[in-house]
Short mmCIF file of N, CA and C in Angstrom, two decimals:
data_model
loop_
_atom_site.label_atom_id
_atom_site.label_comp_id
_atom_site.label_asym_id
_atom_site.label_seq_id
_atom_site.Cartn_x
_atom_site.Cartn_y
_atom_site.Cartn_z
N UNK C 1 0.82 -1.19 0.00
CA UNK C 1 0.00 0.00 0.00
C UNK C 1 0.86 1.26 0.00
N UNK C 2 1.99 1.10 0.67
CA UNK C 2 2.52 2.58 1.02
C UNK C 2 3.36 2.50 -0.91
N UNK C 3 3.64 1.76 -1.26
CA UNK C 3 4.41 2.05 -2.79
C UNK C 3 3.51 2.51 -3.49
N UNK C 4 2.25 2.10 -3.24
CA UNK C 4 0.93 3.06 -4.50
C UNK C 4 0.70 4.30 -3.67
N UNK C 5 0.66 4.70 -2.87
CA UNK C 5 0.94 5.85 -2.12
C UNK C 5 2.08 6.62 -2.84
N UNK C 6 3.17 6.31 -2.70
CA UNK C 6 4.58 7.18 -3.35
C UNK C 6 4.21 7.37 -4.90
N UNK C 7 4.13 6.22 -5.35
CA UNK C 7 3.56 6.25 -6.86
C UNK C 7 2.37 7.73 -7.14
N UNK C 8 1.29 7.50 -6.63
CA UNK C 8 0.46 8.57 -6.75
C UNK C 8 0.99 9.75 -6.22
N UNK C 9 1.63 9.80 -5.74
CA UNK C 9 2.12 11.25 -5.10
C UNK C 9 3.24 11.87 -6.14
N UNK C 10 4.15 10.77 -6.38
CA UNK C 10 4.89 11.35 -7.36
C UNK C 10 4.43 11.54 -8.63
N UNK C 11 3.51 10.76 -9.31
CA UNK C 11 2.39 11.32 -10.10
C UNK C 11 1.74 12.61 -9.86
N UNK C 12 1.36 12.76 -8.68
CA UNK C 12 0.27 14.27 -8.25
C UNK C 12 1.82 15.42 -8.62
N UNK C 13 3.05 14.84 -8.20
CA UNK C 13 3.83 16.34 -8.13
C UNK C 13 3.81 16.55 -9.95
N UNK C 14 3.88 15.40 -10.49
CA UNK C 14 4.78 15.44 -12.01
C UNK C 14 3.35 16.57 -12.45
N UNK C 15 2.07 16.15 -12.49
CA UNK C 15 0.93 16.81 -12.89
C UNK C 15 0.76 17.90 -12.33
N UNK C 16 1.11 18.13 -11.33
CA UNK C 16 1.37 20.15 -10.79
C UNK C 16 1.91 20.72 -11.69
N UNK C 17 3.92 19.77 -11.56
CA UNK C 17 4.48 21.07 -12.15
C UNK C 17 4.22 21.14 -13.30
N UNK C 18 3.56 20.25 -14.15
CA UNK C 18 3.08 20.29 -15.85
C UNK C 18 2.50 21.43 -16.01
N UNK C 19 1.35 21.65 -14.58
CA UNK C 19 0.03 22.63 -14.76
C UNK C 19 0.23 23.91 -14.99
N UNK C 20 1.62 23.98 -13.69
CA UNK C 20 2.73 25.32 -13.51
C UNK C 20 3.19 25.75 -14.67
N UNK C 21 4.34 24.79 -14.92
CA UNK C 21 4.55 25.59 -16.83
C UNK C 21 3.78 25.43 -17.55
N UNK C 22 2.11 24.71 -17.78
CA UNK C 22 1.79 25.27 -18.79
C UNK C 22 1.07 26.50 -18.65
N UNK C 23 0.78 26.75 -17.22
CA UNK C 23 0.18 27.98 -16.61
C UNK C 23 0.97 29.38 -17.33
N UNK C 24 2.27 28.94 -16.66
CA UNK C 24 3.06 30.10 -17.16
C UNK C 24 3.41 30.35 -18.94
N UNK C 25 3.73 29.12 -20.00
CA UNK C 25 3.64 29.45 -20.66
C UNK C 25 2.48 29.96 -21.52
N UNK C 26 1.52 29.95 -21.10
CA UNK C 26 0.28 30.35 -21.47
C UNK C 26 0.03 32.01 -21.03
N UNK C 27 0.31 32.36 -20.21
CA UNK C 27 0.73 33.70 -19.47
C UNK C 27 1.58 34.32 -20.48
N UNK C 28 2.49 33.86 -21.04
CA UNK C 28 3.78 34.87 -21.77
C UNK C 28 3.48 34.42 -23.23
N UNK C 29 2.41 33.84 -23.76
CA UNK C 29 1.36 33.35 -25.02
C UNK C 29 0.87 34.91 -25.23
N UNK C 30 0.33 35.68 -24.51
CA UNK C 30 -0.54 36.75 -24.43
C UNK C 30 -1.86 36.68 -24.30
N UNK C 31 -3.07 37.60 -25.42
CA UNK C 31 -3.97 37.39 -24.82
C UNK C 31 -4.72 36.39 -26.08
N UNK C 32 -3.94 36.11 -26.97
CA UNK C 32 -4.87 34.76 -27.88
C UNK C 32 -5.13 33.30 -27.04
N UNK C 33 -4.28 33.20 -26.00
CA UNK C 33 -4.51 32.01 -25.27
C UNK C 33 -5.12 32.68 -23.78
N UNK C 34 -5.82 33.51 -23.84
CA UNK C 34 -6.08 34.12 -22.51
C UNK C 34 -7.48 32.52 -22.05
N UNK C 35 -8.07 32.13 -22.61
CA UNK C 35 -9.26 31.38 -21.95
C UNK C 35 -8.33 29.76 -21.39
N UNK C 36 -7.06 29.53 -22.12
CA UNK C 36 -6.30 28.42 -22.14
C UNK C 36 -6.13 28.58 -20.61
N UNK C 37 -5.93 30.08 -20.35
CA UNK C 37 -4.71 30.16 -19.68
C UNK C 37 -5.38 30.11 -18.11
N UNK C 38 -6.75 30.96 -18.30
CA UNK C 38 -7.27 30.99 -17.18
C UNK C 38 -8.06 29.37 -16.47
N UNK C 39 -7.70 28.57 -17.67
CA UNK C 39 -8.76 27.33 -17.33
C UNK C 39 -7.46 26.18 -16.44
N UNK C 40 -6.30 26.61 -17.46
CA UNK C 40 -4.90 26.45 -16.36
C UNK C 40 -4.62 27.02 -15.37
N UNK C 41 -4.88 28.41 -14.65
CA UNK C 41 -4.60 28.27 -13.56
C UNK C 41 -6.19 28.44 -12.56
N UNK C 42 -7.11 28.15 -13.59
CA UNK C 42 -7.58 27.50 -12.28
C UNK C 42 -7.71 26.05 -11.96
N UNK C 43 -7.12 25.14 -12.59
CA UNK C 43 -6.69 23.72 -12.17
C UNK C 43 -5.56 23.70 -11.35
N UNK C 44 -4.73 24.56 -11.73
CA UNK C 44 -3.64 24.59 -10.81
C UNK C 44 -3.63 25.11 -9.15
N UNK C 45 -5.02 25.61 -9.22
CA UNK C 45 -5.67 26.06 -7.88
C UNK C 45 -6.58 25.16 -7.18
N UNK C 46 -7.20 24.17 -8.06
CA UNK C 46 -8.42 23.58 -8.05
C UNK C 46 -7.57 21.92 -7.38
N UNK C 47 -6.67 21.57 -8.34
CA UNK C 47 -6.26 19.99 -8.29
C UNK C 47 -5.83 20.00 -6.79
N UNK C 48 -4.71 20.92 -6.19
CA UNK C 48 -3.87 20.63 -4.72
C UNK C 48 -5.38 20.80 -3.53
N UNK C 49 -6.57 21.11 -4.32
CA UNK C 49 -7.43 21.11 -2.89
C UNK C 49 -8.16 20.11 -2.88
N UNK C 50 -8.45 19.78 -3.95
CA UNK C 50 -9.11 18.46 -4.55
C UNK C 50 -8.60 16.98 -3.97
N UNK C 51 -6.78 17.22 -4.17
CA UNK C 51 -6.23 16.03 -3.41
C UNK C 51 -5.69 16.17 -2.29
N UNK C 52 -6.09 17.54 -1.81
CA UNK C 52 -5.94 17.13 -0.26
C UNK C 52 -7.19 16.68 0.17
N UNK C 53 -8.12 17.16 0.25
CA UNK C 53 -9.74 16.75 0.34
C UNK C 53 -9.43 15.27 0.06
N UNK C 54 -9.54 14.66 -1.14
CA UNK C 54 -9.60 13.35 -1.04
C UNK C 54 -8.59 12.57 0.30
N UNK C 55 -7.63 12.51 0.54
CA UNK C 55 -6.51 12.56 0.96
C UNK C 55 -7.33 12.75 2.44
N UNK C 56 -7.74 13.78 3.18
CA UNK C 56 -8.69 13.54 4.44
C UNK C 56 -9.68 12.77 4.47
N UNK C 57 -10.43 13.18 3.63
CA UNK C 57 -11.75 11.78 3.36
C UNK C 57 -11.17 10.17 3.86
N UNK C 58 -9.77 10.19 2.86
CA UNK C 58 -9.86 8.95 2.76
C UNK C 58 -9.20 8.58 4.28
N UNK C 59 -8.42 9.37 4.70
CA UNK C 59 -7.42 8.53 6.35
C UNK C 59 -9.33 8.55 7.16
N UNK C 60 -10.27 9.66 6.90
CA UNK C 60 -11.29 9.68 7.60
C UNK C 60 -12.04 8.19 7.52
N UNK C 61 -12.44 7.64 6.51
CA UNK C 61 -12.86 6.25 6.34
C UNK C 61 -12.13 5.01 7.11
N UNK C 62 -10.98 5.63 6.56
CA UNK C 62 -10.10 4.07 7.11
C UNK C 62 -10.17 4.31 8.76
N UNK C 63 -9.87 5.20 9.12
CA UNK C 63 -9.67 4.99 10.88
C UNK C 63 -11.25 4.80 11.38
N UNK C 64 -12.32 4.97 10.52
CA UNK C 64 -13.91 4.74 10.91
C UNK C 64 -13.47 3.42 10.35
N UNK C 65 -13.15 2.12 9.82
CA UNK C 65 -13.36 0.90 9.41
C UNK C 65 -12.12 -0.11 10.26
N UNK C 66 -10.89 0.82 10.35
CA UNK C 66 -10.32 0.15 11.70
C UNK C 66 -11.01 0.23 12.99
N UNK C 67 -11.60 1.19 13.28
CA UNK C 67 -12.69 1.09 14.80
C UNK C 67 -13.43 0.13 14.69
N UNK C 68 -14.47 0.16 13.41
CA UNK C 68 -15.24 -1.08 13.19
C UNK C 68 -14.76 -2.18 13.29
N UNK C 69 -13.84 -2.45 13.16
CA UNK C 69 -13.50 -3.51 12.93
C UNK C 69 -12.60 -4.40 14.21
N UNK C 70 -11.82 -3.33 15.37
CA UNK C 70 -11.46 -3.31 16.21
C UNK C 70 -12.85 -3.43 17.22
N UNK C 71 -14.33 -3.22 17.00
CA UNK C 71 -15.24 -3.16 17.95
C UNK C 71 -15.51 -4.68 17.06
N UNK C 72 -15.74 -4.75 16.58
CA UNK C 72 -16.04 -6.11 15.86
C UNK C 72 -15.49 -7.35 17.03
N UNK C 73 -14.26 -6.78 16.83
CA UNK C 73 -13.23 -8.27 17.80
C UNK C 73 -13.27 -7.90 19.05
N UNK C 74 -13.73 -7.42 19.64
CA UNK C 74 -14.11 -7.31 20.93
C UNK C 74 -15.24 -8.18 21.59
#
């Protein structure tokens, strides 16, 4: 579990910094890519809250299904 953990994470960084330069090169594009540009940085605002959110959700489930499951064997 913890290697698909690293895996996705180092995935989540590679897809930031993609978002970053294409944020920025879209920025120094001017204003023919202005709708590109704004739809890039708002993913680039949108994705790091998105996977932190998931990312709480999910430790939130698991420590509710280890209790369960710890009241279970009791």
């Amino acid at each position: 579990m913890k290697k698909i953990q690293q895996i996705l994470a180092i995935l989540g960084i590679v897809l930031l910094v993609g978002l970053y330069l294409t944020t920025l090169i879209l920025a120094i594009l001017g204003k023919d890519f202005f709708p590109m540009f704004m739809a890039s940085l708002f993913a680039s605002m949108a994705l790091p809250i998105l996977l932190w959110i998931y990312g709480f959700v999910y430790k939130l489930i698991k420590k509710k299904v280890q209790d369960n499951s710890q009241n279970n064997l009791s």
